[in-house]
């Protein structure tokens, strides 16, 4: 009988082939970018569009305390949003079910029963949205939005220039204390203005709080469309985080970390590195401590919780 590969083996093979293909495309792009920069046309293009344009007069500089704290809190909460989202995507039976009470501060008239992973996902999502609202209000009130939102069409060719320079491993000149380069600005603006609202709206559509009369069988408000968009935004945040952290560490780690963690414009101090290490340790400790047993304990304070028995196979491990 002919051997038929299992679906899991086929998926693994597809992932391996996709990774190999992606690396090949990246290598070709890097070689092409280097060749372009070394050509007269490339040198002229980068000379005209160095990768950034001058911000509007009066644009604030630096990283105030509200920006540093909301930046870290967003990353902290995103850790649990992604992990709980991946648990939901796996489709495994949750270790407990949570039902809001009909009395008390968090009462609901017709509460829905949620799996623990779904409940925890909604909790950290809510905290993440509140953090984002504080960030947006402070961004507008302080004038720092001019650092984030493009104010000149020159952002497009400058972003292309910055992308080519990054691919060629010839980092574009930048001073994040004064302003972002155009590629950074486009991605940061897209994350705040497009990705975050999309994640929030599609998450609301998939949650029990979404009104039944606003649901549709087809189109953007359908369950399938919302689920697919929510999944794509999840992968966008994962890719953005990996690229963002990598570039922060590769393009002047001490100066970048001093700015976003310590609020100082200093390329020599190790204060930002120390604060980054401390905050990473806090996130790692929270990851270990806030496992399902801790989540169940938190849920029991505000809702009715039914803990499921451990399956025999899991109990033996």
PDB file of C-alpha atoms in Angstrom:
ATOM      1  CA  UNK A   1       0.000   0.000   0.000  1.00  0.00           C
ATOM      2  CA  UNK A   2       1.320   3.458  -0.896  1.00  0.00           C
ATOM      3  CA  UNK A   3       2.313   5.528   2.125  1.00  0.00           C
ATOM      4  CA  UNK A   4       0.262   8.715   2.491  1.00  0.00           C
ATOM      5  CA  UNK A   5       1.880  11.482   4.585  1.00  0.00           C
ATOM      6  CA  UNK A   6      -0.069  12.574   7.629  1.00  0.00           C
ATOM      7  CA  UNK A   7      -1.628  16.065   7.632  1.00  0.00           C
ATOM      8  CA  UNK A   8       0.758  17.208  10.389  1.00  0.00           C
ATOM      9  CA  UNK A   9       3.760  16.038   8.349  1.00  0.00           C
ATOM     10  CA  UNK A  10       2.415  17.871   5.300  1.00  0.00           C
ATOM     11  CA  UNK A  11       1.958  21.043   7.338  1.00  0.00           C
ATOM     12  CA  UNK A  12       5.494  20.823   8.712  1.00  0.00           C
ATOM     13  CA  UNK A  13       6.872  20.289   5.222  1.00  0.00           C
ATOM     14  CA  UNK A  14       4.902  23.298   3.969  1.00  0.00           C
ATOM     15  CA  UNK A  15       6.246  25.451   6.809  1.00  0.00           C
ATOM     16  CA  UNK A  16       9.833  24.373   6.095  1.00  0.00           C
ATOM     17  CA  UNK A  17       9.423  25.102   2.371  1.00  0.00           C
ATOM     18  CA  UNK A  18       7.854  28.496   3.150  1.00  0.00           C
ATOM     19  CA  UNK A  19      10.735  29.426   5.467  1.00  0.00           C
ATOM     20  CA  UNK A  20      13.337  28.354   2.905  1.00  0.00           C
ATOM     21  CA  UNK A  21      11.552  30.317   0.171  1.00  0.00           C
ATOM     22  CA  UNK A  22      11.263  33.398   2.411  1.00  0.00           C
ATOM     23  CA  UNK A  23      14.993  33.259   3.244  1.00  0.00           C
ATOM     24  CA  UNK A  24      15.857  32.915  -0.447  1.00  0.00           C
ATOM     25  CA  UNK A  25      13.689  35.929  -1.320  1.00  0.00           C
ATOM     26  CA  UNK A  26      15.237  37.933   1.543  1.00  0.00           C
ATOM     27  CA  UNK A  27      18.772  37.073   0.409  1.00  0.00           C
ATOM     28  CA  UNK A  28      17.957  38.105  -3.175  1.00  0.00           C
ATOM     29  CA  UNK A  29      16.413  41.364  -1.927  1.00  0.00           C
ATOM     30  CA  UNK A  30      19.497  42.133   0.168  1.00  0.00           C
ATOM     31  CA  UNK A  31      21.826  41.516  -2.790  1.00  0.00           C
ATOM     32  CA  UNK A  32      19.615  43.651  -5.043  1.00  0.00           C
ATOM     33  CA  UNK A  33      19.484  46.475  -2.468  1.00  0.00           C
ATOM     34  CA  UNK A  34      23.271  46.504  -2.109  1.00  0.00           C
ATOM     35  CA  UNK A  35      23.732  46.570  -5.899  1.00  0.00           C
ATOM     36  CA  UNK A  36      21.219  49.430  -6.212  1.00  0.00           C
ATOM     37  CA  UNK A  37      22.925  51.529  -3.518  1.00  0.00           C
ATOM     38  CA  UNK A  38      26.284  51.110  -5.224  1.00  0.00           C
ATOM     39  CA  UNK A  39      24.902  52.240  -8.591  1.00  0.00           C
ATOM     40  CA  UNK A  40      24.831  55.913  -9.681  1.00  0.00           C
ATOM     41  CA  UNK A  41      21.010  55.864  -9.732  1.00  0.00           C
ATOM     42  CA  UNK A  42      20.870  54.457  -6.209  1.00  0.00           C
ATOM     43  CA  UNK A  43      23.383  56.974  -4.859  1.00  0.00           C
ATOM     44  CA  UNK A  44      21.387  59.809  -6.448  1.00  0.00           C
ATOM     45  CA  UNK A  45      18.093  58.502  -5.053  1.00  0.00           C
ATOM     46  CA  UNK A  46      19.435  58.198  -1.498  1.00  0.00           C
ATOM     47  CA  UNK A  47      21.069  61.615  -1.807  1.00  0.00           C
ATOM     48  CA  UNK A  48      17.692  63.142  -2.677  1.00  0.00           C
ATOM     49  CA  UNK A  49      15.694  61.021  -0.234  1.00  0.00           C
ATOM     50  CA  UNK A  50      17.967  60.044   2.689  1.00  0.00           C
ATOM     51  CA  UNK A  51      15.209  58.148   4.533  1.00  0.00           C
ATOM     52  CA  UNK A  52      13.567  60.936   6.559  1.00  0.00           C
ATOM     53  CA  UNK A  53      12.161  64.414   6.101  1.00  0.00           C
ATOM     54  CA  UNK A  54      12.181  67.375   8.449  1.00  0.00           C
ATOM     55  CA  UNK A  55       9.255  67.308  10.924  1.00  0.00           C
ATOM     56  CA  UNK A  56       6.954  70.319  11.245  1.00  0.00           C
ATOM     57  CA  UNK A  57       8.365  73.219  13.313  1.00  0.00           C
ATOM     58  CA  UNK A  58       7.615  72.846  17.006  1.00  0.00           C
ATOM     59  CA  UNK A  59       7.318  69.041  16.918  1.00  0.00           C
ATOM     60  CA  UNK A  60       8.170  67.743  20.421  1.00  0.00           C
ATOM     61  CA  UNK A  61      11.284  65.647  20.921  1.00  0.00           C
ATOM     62  CA  UNK A  62      12.101  62.798  23.262  1.00  0.00           C
ATOM     63  CA  UNK A  63      10.093  60.158  25.059  1.00  0.00           C
ATOM     64  CA  UNK A  64       7.999  61.522  27.970  1.00  0.00           C
ATOM     65  CA  UNK A  65       7.020  59.308  30.914  1.00  0.00           C
ATOM     66  CA  UNK A  66       3.468  58.641  29.641  1.00  0.00           C
ATOM     67  CA  UNK A  67       4.862  57.348  26.347  1.00  0.00           C
ATOM     68  CA  UNK A  68       7.453  55.117  28.040  1.00  0.00           C
ATOM     69  CA  UNK A  69       4.910  53.587  30.427  1.00  0.00           C
ATOM     70  CA  UNK A  70       2.193  52.994  27.816  1.00  0.00           C
ATOM     71  CA  UNK A  71       4.820  51.509  25.484  1.00  0.00           C
ATOM     72  CA  UNK A  72       5.880  48.983  28.117  1.00  0.00           C
ATOM     73  CA  UNK A  73       2.334  48.209  29.302  1.00  0.00           C
ATOM     74  CA  UNK A  74       1.231  47.606  25.714  1.00  0.00           C
ATOM     75  CA  UNK A  75       4.073  45.127  25.204  1.00  0.00           C
ATOM     76  CA  UNK A  76       3.349  43.464  28.557  1.00  0.00           C
ATOM     77  CA  UNK A  77      -0.352  42.992  27.779  1.00  0.00           C
ATOM     78  CA  UNK A  78       0.333  41.974  24.179  1.00  0.00           C
ATOM     79  CA  UNK A  79       2.320  39.023  25.532  1.00  0.00           C
ATOM     80  CA  UNK A  80      -0.822  37.603  27.154  1.00  0.00           C
ATOM     81  CA  UNK A  81      -3.107  38.639  24.294  1.00  0.00           C
ATOM     82  CA  UNK A  82      -1.013  36.633  21.835  1.00  0.00           C
ATOM     83  CA  UNK A  83      -0.584  33.618  24.135  1.00  0.00           C
ATOM     84  CA  UNK A  84      -4.299  33.396  24.948  1.00  0.00           C
ATOM     85  CA  UNK A  85      -5.136  33.958  21.275  1.00  0.00           C
ATOM     86  CA  UNK A  86      -2.908  31.041  20.272  1.00  0.00           C
ATOM     87  CA  UNK A  87      -4.609  28.864  22.921  1.00  0.00           C
ATOM     88  CA  UNK A  88      -7.973  29.766  21.387  1.00  0.00           C
ATOM     89  CA  UNK A  89      -6.711  29.028  17.898  1.00  0.00           C
ATOM     90  CA  UNK A  90      -5.503  25.589  19.011  1.00  0.00           C
ATOM     91  CA  UNK A  91      -9.101  24.684  19.859  1.00  0.00           C
ATOM     92  CA  UNK A  92      -8.218  22.646  22.952  1.00  0.00           C
ATOM     93  CA  UNK A  93     -10.646  22.196  25.828  1.00  0.00           C
ATOM     94  CA  UNK A  94     -10.100  25.003  28.370  1.00  0.00           C
ATOM     95  CA  UNK A  95      -9.172  24.045  31.955  1.00  0.00           C
ATOM     96  CA  UNK A  96     -12.174  26.006  33.287  1.00  0.00           C
ATOM     97  CA  UNK A  97     -15.307  27.870  32.222  1.00  0.00           C
ATOM     98  CA  UNK A  98     -16.151  31.365  33.453  1.00  0.00           C
ATOM     99  CA  UNK A  99     -19.626  32.885  33.770  1.00  0.00           C
ATOM    100  CA  UNK A 100     -20.200  36.455  34.920  1.00  0.00           C
ATOM    101  CA  UNK A 101     -22.429  36.842  37.957  1.00  0.00           C
ATOM    102  CA  UNK A 102     -25.812  38.525  37.823  1.00  0.00           C
ATOM    103  CA  UNK A 103     -25.019  40.722  40.825  1.00  0.00           C
ATOM    104  CA  UNK A 104     -22.030  42.786  41.875  1.00  0.00           C
ATOM    105  CA  UNK A 105     -19.681  45.227  40.164  1.00  0.00           C
ATOM    106  CA  UNK A 106     -19.219  43.083  37.050  1.00  0.00           C
ATOM    107  CA  UNK A 107     -22.821  41.864  36.793  1.00  0.00           C
ATOM    108  CA  UNK A 108     -24.453  40.864  33.511  1.00  0.00           C
ATOM    109  CA  UNK A 109     -28.148  40.412  32.780  1.00  0.00           C
ATOM    110  CA  UNK A 110     -27.701  37.442  30.462  1.00  0.00           C
ATOM    111  CA  UNK A 111     -24.141  36.233  31.024  1.00  0.00           C
ATOM    112  CA  UNK A 112     -22.459  33.921  28.540  1.00  0.00           C
ATOM    113  CA  UNK A 113     -20.251  31.072  29.604  1.00  0.00           C
ATOM    114  CA  UNK A 114     -16.704  31.505  28.327  1.00  0.00           C
ATOM    115  CA  UNK A 115     -13.735  29.184  28.288  1.00  0.00           C
ATOM    116  CA  UNK A 116     -10.891  30.363  30.518  1.00  0.00           C
ATOM    117  CA  UNK A 117      -8.667  31.265  27.558  1.00  0.00           C
ATOM    118  CA  UNK A 118     -11.448  33.352  25.961  1.00  0.00           C
ATOM    119  CA  UNK A 119     -12.196  35.080  29.279  1.00  0.00           C
ATOM    120  CA  UNK A 120      -8.526  35.853  29.921  1.00  0.00           C
ATOM    121  CA  UNK A 121      -8.159  37.095  26.338  1.00  0.00           C
ATOM    122  CA  UNK A 122     -11.029  39.553  26.884  1.00  0.00           C
ATOM    123  CA  UNK A 123      -9.597  40.738  30.215  1.00  0.00           C
ATOM    124  CA  UNK A 124      -6.137  41.560  28.867  1.00  0.00           C
ATOM    125  CA  UNK A 125      -7.703  42.965  25.678  1.00  0.00           C
ATOM    126  CA  UNK A 126      -9.742  45.397  27.771  1.00  0.00           C
ATOM    127  CA  UNK A 127      -6.661  46.531  29.691  1.00  0.00           C
ATOM    128  CA  UNK A 128      -4.744  46.882  26.418  1.00  0.00           C
ATOM    129  CA  UNK A 129      -7.488  49.051  24.889  1.00  0.00           C
ATOM    130  CA  UNK A 130      -7.584  51.279  27.997  1.00  0.00           C
ATOM    131  CA  UNK A 131      -3.801  51.679  27.815  1.00  0.00           C
ATOM    132  CA  UNK A 132      -4.144  52.553  24.132  1.00  0.00           C
ATOM    133  CA  UNK A 133      -6.780  55.188  24.870  1.00  0.00           C
ATOM    134  CA  UNK A 134      -4.496  56.852  27.430  1.00  0.00           C
ATOM    135  CA  UNK A 135      -1.689  56.785  24.858  1.00  0.00           C
ATOM    136  CA  UNK A 136      -3.814  58.306  22.065  1.00  0.00           C
ATOM    137  CA  UNK A 137      -5.219  61.077  24.275  1.00  0.00           C
ATOM    138  CA  UNK A 138      -1.722  62.000  25.513  1.00  0.00           C
ATOM    139  CA  UNK A 139      -0.356  61.741  21.954  1.00  0.00           C
ATOM    140  CA  UNK A 140      -2.856  64.294  20.656  1.00  0.00           C
ATOM    141  CA  UNK A 141      -2.763  66.597  23.691  1.00  0.00           C
ATOM    142  CA  UNK A 142       1.046  66.782  23.771  1.00  0.00           C
ATOM    143  CA  UNK A 143       1.596  67.288  20.047  1.00  0.00           C
ATOM    144  CA  UNK A 144       3.651  64.101  19.800  1.00  0.00           C
ATOM    145  CA  UNK A 145       1.253  62.888  17.095  1.00  0.00           C
ATOM    146  CA  UNK A 146       3.374  64.912  14.632  1.00  0.00           C
ATOM    147  CA  UNK A 147       6.224  62.467  15.253  1.00  0.00           C
ATOM    148  CA  UNK A 148       3.958  59.508  14.488  1.00  0.00           C
ATOM    149  CA  UNK A 149       1.588  60.605  11.715  1.00  0.00           C
ATOM    150  CA  UNK A 150       3.129  61.512   8.321  1.00  0.00           C
ATOM    151  CA  UNK A 151       2.748  65.202   7.521  1.00  0.00           C
ATOM    152  CA  UNK A 152       4.464  65.291   4.114  1.00  0.00           C
ATOM    153  CA  UNK A 153       4.135  63.193   0.939  1.00  0.00           C
ATOM    154  CA  UNK A 154       7.930  62.930   0.990  1.00  0.00           C
ATOM    155  CA  UNK A 155       7.376  60.176   3.535  1.00  0.00           C
ATOM    156  CA  UNK A 156       6.791  57.686   0.664  1.00  0.00           C
ATOM    157  CA  UNK A 157      10.087  57.974  -1.265  1.00  0.00           C
ATOM    158  CA  UNK A 158      11.969  58.389   2.001  1.00  0.00           C
ATOM    159  CA  UNK A 159      10.386  55.188   3.341  1.00  0.00           C
ATOM    160  CA  UNK A 160      11.455  53.350   0.174  1.00  0.00           C
ATOM    161  CA  UNK A 161      14.968  54.726   0.623  1.00  0.00           C
ATOM    162  CA  UNK A 162      15.081  53.638   4.275  1.00  0.00           C
ATOM    163  CA  UNK A 163      13.818  50.158   3.361  1.00  0.00           C
ATOM    164  CA  UNK A 164      16.530  49.739   0.706  1.00  0.00           C
ATOM    165  CA  UNK A 165      19.195  50.877   3.162  1.00  0.00           C
ATOM    166  CA  UNK A 166      17.966  48.444   5.829  1.00  0.00           C
ATOM    167  CA  UNK A 167      17.983  45.581   3.311  1.00  0.00           C
ATOM    168  CA  UNK A 168      21.533  46.465   2.306  1.00  0.00           C
ATOM    169  CA  UNK A 169      22.518  46.418   6.020  1.00  0.00           C
ATOM    170  CA  UNK A 170      23.560  50.057   5.623  1.00  0.00           C
ATOM    171  CA  UNK A 171      21.434  51.582   8.380  1.00  0.00           C
ATOM    172  CA  UNK A 172      19.855  54.932   7.410  1.00  0.00           C
ATOM    173  CA  UNK A 173      20.938  57.895   9.478  1.00  0.00           C
ATOM    174  CA  UNK A 174      18.380  58.399  12.225  1.00  0.00           C
ATOM    175  CA  UNK A 175      17.850  60.255  15.465  1.00  0.00           C
ATOM    176  CA  UNK A 176      14.792  58.752  17.136  1.00  0.00           C
ATOM    177  CA  UNK A 177      15.041  61.322  19.939  1.00  0.00           C
ATOM    178  CA  UNK A 178      14.209  64.067  17.412  1.00  0.00           C
ATOM    179  CA  UNK A 179      12.063  62.032  15.021  1.00  0.00           C
ATOM    180  CA  UNK A 180      11.574  58.658  13.330  1.00  0.00           C
ATOM    181  CA  UNK A 181      12.754  57.837   9.849  1.00  0.00           C
ATOM    182  CA  UNK A 182       9.994  57.563   7.264  1.00  0.00           C
ATOM    183  CA  UNK A 183       9.781  53.754   7.269  1.00  0.00           C
ATOM    184  CA  UNK A 184       9.471  53.728  11.059  1.00  0.00           C
ATOM    185  CA  UNK A 185       6.852  56.453  10.884  1.00  0.00           C
ATOM    186  CA  UNK A 186       4.708  54.555   8.370  1.00  0.00           C
ATOM    187  CA  UNK A 187       4.820  51.319  10.345  1.00  0.00           C
ATOM    188  CA  UNK A 188       4.256  52.969  13.736  1.00  0.00           C
ATOM    189  CA  UNK A 189       1.343  54.980  12.327  1.00  0.00           C
ATOM    190  CA  UNK A 190      -0.139  51.859  10.688  1.00  0.00           C
ATOM    191  CA  UNK A 191       0.141  49.971  13.973  1.00  0.00           C
ATOM    192  CA  UNK A 192      -1.598  52.676  16.011  1.00  0.00           C
ATOM    193  CA  UNK A 193      -4.141  53.929  13.463  1.00  0.00           C
ATOM    194  CA  UNK A 194      -4.991  50.733  11.525  1.00  0.00           C
ATOM    195  CA  UNK A 195      -3.835  47.502  13.216  1.00  0.00           C
ATOM    196  CA  UNK A 196      -4.852  48.354  16.796  1.00  0.00           C
ATOM    197  CA  UNK A 197      -8.394  49.558  15.882  1.00  0.00           C
ATOM    198  CA  UNK A 198      -8.847  46.524  13.593  1.00  0.00           C
ATOM    199  CA  UNK A 199      -7.820  44.189  16.401  1.00  0.00           C
ATOM    200  CA  UNK A 200     -10.245  45.930  18.764  1.00  0.00           C
ATOM    201  CA  UNK A 201     -13.225  46.000  16.383  1.00  0.00           C
ATOM    202  CA  UNK A 202     -12.839  42.412  15.171  1.00  0.00           C
ATOM    203  CA  UNK A 203     -12.292  41.268  18.752  1.00  0.00           C
ATOM    204  CA  UNK A 204     -15.516  42.994  19.789  1.00  0.00           C
ATOM    205  CA  UNK A 205     -17.326  41.372  16.852  1.00  0.00           C
ATOM    206  CA  UNK A 206     -16.209  37.930  18.046  1.00  0.00           C
ATOM    207  CA  UNK A 207     -16.995  38.624  21.716  1.00  0.00           C
ATOM    208  CA  UNK A 208     -20.297  38.102  23.591  1.00  0.00           C
ATOM    209  CA  UNK A 209     -20.778  41.883  23.976  1.00  0.00           C
ATOM    210  CA  UNK A 210     -21.415  42.403  20.257  1.00  0.00           C
ATOM    211  CA  UNK A 211     -25.154  43.072  19.667  1.00  0.00           C
ATOM    212  CA  UNK A 212     -26.948  40.287  17.786  1.00  0.00           C
ATOM    213  CA  UNK A 213     -28.708  42.795  15.515  1.00  0.00           C
ATOM    214  CA  UNK A 214     -25.319  43.941  14.159  1.00  0.00           C
ATOM    215  CA  UNK A 215     -24.220  40.453  13.131  1.00  0.00           C
ATOM    216  CA  UNK A 216     -24.264  39.409   9.488  1.00  0.00           C
ATOM    217  CA  UNK A 217     -23.911  36.079   7.712  1.00  0.00           C
ATOM    218  CA  UNK A 218     -21.685  37.582   5.001  1.00  0.00           C
ATOM    219  CA  UNK A 219     -19.475  40.600   4.539  1.00  0.00           C
ATOM    220  CA  UNK A 220     -17.186  42.492   6.950  1.00  0.00           C
ATOM    221  CA  UNK A 221     -19.509  41.911   9.928  1.00  0.00           C
ATOM    222  CA  UNK A 222     -19.688  38.155   9.417  1.00  0.00           C
ATOM    223  CA  UNK A 223     -18.089  35.751  11.851  1.00  0.00           C
ATOM    224  CA  UNK A 224     -15.717  34.363   9.216  1.00  0.00           C
ATOM    225  CA  UNK A 225     -14.480  37.762   8.015  1.00  0.00           C
ATOM    226  CA  UNK A 226     -13.940  39.019  11.574  1.00  0.00           C
ATOM    227  CA  UNK A 227     -12.092  35.850  12.562  1.00  0.00           C
ATOM    228  CA  UNK A 228      -9.827  35.949   9.510  1.00  0.00           C
ATOM    229  CA  UNK A 229      -9.022  39.652   9.974  1.00  0.00           C
ATOM    230  CA  UNK A 230      -8.372  39.142  13.685  1.00  0.00           C
ATOM    231  CA  UNK A 231      -5.971  36.303  12.864  1.00  0.00           C
ATOM    232  CA  UNK A 232      -4.099  38.404  10.276  1.00  0.00           C
ATOM    233  CA  UNK A 233      -3.731  41.267  12.757  1.00  0.00           C
ATOM    234  CA  UNK A 234      -2.348  38.810  15.328  1.00  0.00           C
ATOM    235  CA  UNK A 235       0.380  37.702  12.898  1.00  0.00           C
ATOM    236  CA  UNK A 236       1.055  41.333  11.983  1.00  0.00           C
ATOM    237  CA  UNK A 237       1.685  42.204  15.636  1.00  0.00           C
ATOM    238  CA  UNK A 238       4.000  39.199  16.009  1.00  0.00           C
ATOM    239  CA  UNK A 239       6.011  40.152  12.897  1.00  0.00           C
ATOM    240  CA  UNK A 240       6.075  43.830  13.874  1.00  0.00           C
ATOM    241  CA  UNK A 241       7.310  43.032  17.388  1.00  0.00           C
ATOM    242  CA  UNK A 242      10.121  40.782  16.140  1.00  0.00           C
ATOM    243  CA  UNK A 243      11.294  43.335  13.548  1.00  0.00           C
ATOM    244  CA  UNK A 244      10.919  46.259  15.970  1.00  0.00           C
ATOM    245  CA  UNK A 245      12.941  44.661  18.777  1.00  0.00           C
ATOM    246  CA  UNK A 246      15.611  43.432  16.342  1.00  0.00           C
ATOM    247  CA  UNK A 247      16.129  46.882  14.826  1.00  0.00           C
ATOM    248  CA  UNK A 248      16.149  48.590  18.237  1.00  0.00           C
ATOM    249  CA  UNK A 249      18.978  46.280  19.313  1.00  0.00           C
ATOM    250  CA  UNK A 250      20.895  46.409  16.012  1.00  0.00           C
ATOM    251  CA  UNK A 251      20.782  50.173  15.327  1.00  0.00           C
ATOM    252  CA  UNK A 252      22.359  51.566  18.482  1.00  0.00           C
ATOM    253  CA  UNK A 253      20.921  49.539  21.339  1.00  0.00           C
ATOM    254  CA  UNK A 254      22.129  51.706  24.208  1.00  0.00           C
ATOM    255  CA  UNK A 255      20.913  54.991  22.728  1.00  0.00           C
ATOM    256  CA  UNK A 256      17.569  53.494  21.675  1.00  0.00           C
ATOM    257  CA  UNK A 257      16.960  51.819  25.054  1.00  0.00           C
ATOM    258  CA  UNK A 258      18.033  54.917  26.968  1.00  0.00           C
ATOM    259  CA  UNK A 259      15.419  56.899  25.066  1.00  0.00           C
ATOM    260  CA  UNK A 260      12.407  54.593  25.340  1.00  0.00           C
ATOM    261  CA  UNK A 261      13.120  53.214  28.832  1.00  0.00           C
ATOM    262  CA  UNK A 262      15.031  55.954  30.686  1.00  0.00           C
ATOM    263  CA  UNK A 263      13.860  59.042  28.809  1.00  0.00           C
ATOM    264  CA  UNK A 264      17.403  60.362  28.198  1.00  0.00           C
ATOM    265  CA  UNK A 265      19.264  61.164  24.981  1.00  0.00           C
ATOM    266  CA  UNK A 266      22.492  59.325  25.769  1.00  0.00           C
ATOM    267  CA  UNK A 267      24.451  56.770  23.743  1.00  0.00           C
ATOM    268  CA  UNK A 268      26.911  55.914  26.532  1.00  0.00           C
ATOM    269  CA  UNK A 269      24.802  55.256  29.640  1.00  0.00           C
ATOM    270  CA  UNK A 270      23.758  51.685  30.523  1.00  0.00           C
ATOM    271  CA  UNK A 271      20.648  52.836  32.412  1.00  0.00           C
ATOM    272  CA  UNK A 272      18.273  52.006  29.557  1.00  0.00           C
ATOM    273  CA  UNK A 273      19.805  48.550  29.125  1.00  0.00           C
ATOM    274  CA  UNK A 274      19.348  47.886  32.851  1.00  0.00           C
ATOM    275  CA  UNK A 275      15.719  49.028  32.779  1.00  0.00           C
ATOM    276  CA  UNK A 276      15.080  46.957  29.650  1.00  0.00           C
ATOM    277  CA  UNK A 277      16.547  43.877  31.345  1.00  0.00           C
ATOM    278  CA  UNK A 278      14.465  44.549  34.480  1.00  0.00           C
ATOM    279  CA  UNK A 279      11.234  45.003  32.502  1.00  0.00           C
ATOM    280  CA  UNK A 280      11.956  41.845  30.500  1.00  0.00           C
ATOM    281  CA  UNK A 281      12.469  39.979  33.776  1.00  0.00           C
ATOM    282  CA  UNK A 282       9.116  41.266  35.058  1.00  0.00           C
ATOM    283  CA  UNK A 283       7.424  40.039  31.878  1.00  0.00           C
ATOM    284  CA  UNK A 284       9.104  36.640  32.171  1.00  0.00           C
ATOM    285  CA  UNK A 285       8.058  36.335  35.830  1.00  0.00           C
ATOM    286  CA  UNK A 286       4.474  37.313  34.961  1.00  0.00           C
ATOM    287  CA  UNK A 287       4.480  34.722  32.172  1.00  0.00           C
ATOM    288  CA  UNK A 288       5.399  32.030  34.708  1.00  0.00           C
ATOM    289  CA  UNK A 289       3.087  33.222  37.487  1.00  0.00           C
ATOM    290  CA  UNK A 290      -0.025  34.073  35.466  1.00  0.00           C
ATOM    291  CA  UNK A 291      -0.652  30.545  34.193  1.00  0.00           C
ATOM    292  CA  UNK A 292      -4.156  28.990  34.128  1.00  0.00           C
ATOM    293  CA  UNK A 293      -4.238  28.270  37.919  1.00  0.00           C
ATOM    294  CA  UNK A 294      -3.590  31.955  38.634  1.00  0.00           C
ATOM    295  CA  UNK A 295      -6.081  32.994  35.949  1.00  0.00           C
ATOM    296  CA  UNK A 296      -8.705  30.753  37.583  1.00  0.00           C
ATOM    297  CA  UNK A 297      -7.990  32.330  40.981  1.00  0.00           C
ATOM    298  CA  UNK A 298      -8.465  35.818  39.488  1.00  0.00           C
ATOM    299  CA  UNK A 299     -11.659  34.784  37.701  1.00  0.00           C
ATOM    300  CA  UNK A 300     -13.130  33.319  40.898  1.00  0.00           C
ATOM    301  CA  UNK A 301     -12.995  36.765  42.513  1.00  0.00           C
ATOM    302  CA  UNK A 302     -15.309  38.343  39.939  1.00  0.00           C
ATOM    303  CA  UNK A 303     -17.258  35.479  38.337  1.00  0.00           C
ATOM    304  CA  UNK A 304     -18.543  31.943  38.746  1.00  0.00           C
ATOM    305  CA  UNK A 305     -15.930  29.423  37.657  1.00  0.00           C
ATOM    306  CA  UNK A 306     -16.336  25.770  36.838  1.00  0.00           C
ATOM    307  CA  UNK A 307     -12.959  24.016  36.919  1.00  0.00           C
ATOM    308  CA  UNK A 308     -12.792  21.021  34.617  1.00  0.00           C
ATOM    309  CA  UNK A 309     -11.226  17.734  35.763  1.00  0.00           C
ATOM    310  CA  UNK A 310      -7.762  17.038  34.415  1.00  0.00           C
ATOM    311  CA  UNK A 311      -7.894  14.438  31.595  1.00  0.00           C
ATOM    312  CA  UNK A 312      -6.355  11.076  32.632  1.00  0.00           C
ATOM    313  CA  UNK A 313      -3.661  11.296  29.962  1.00  0.00           C
ATOM    314  CA  UNK A 314      -2.585  14.765  31.161  1.00  0.00           C
ATOM    315  CA  UNK A 315      -2.700  13.714  34.815  1.00  0.00           C
ATOM    316  CA  UNK A 316      -0.173  10.912  34.183  1.00  0.00           C
ATOM    317  CA  UNK A 317       2.394  13.260  32.650  1.00  0.00           C
TER     318      UNK A 317
END
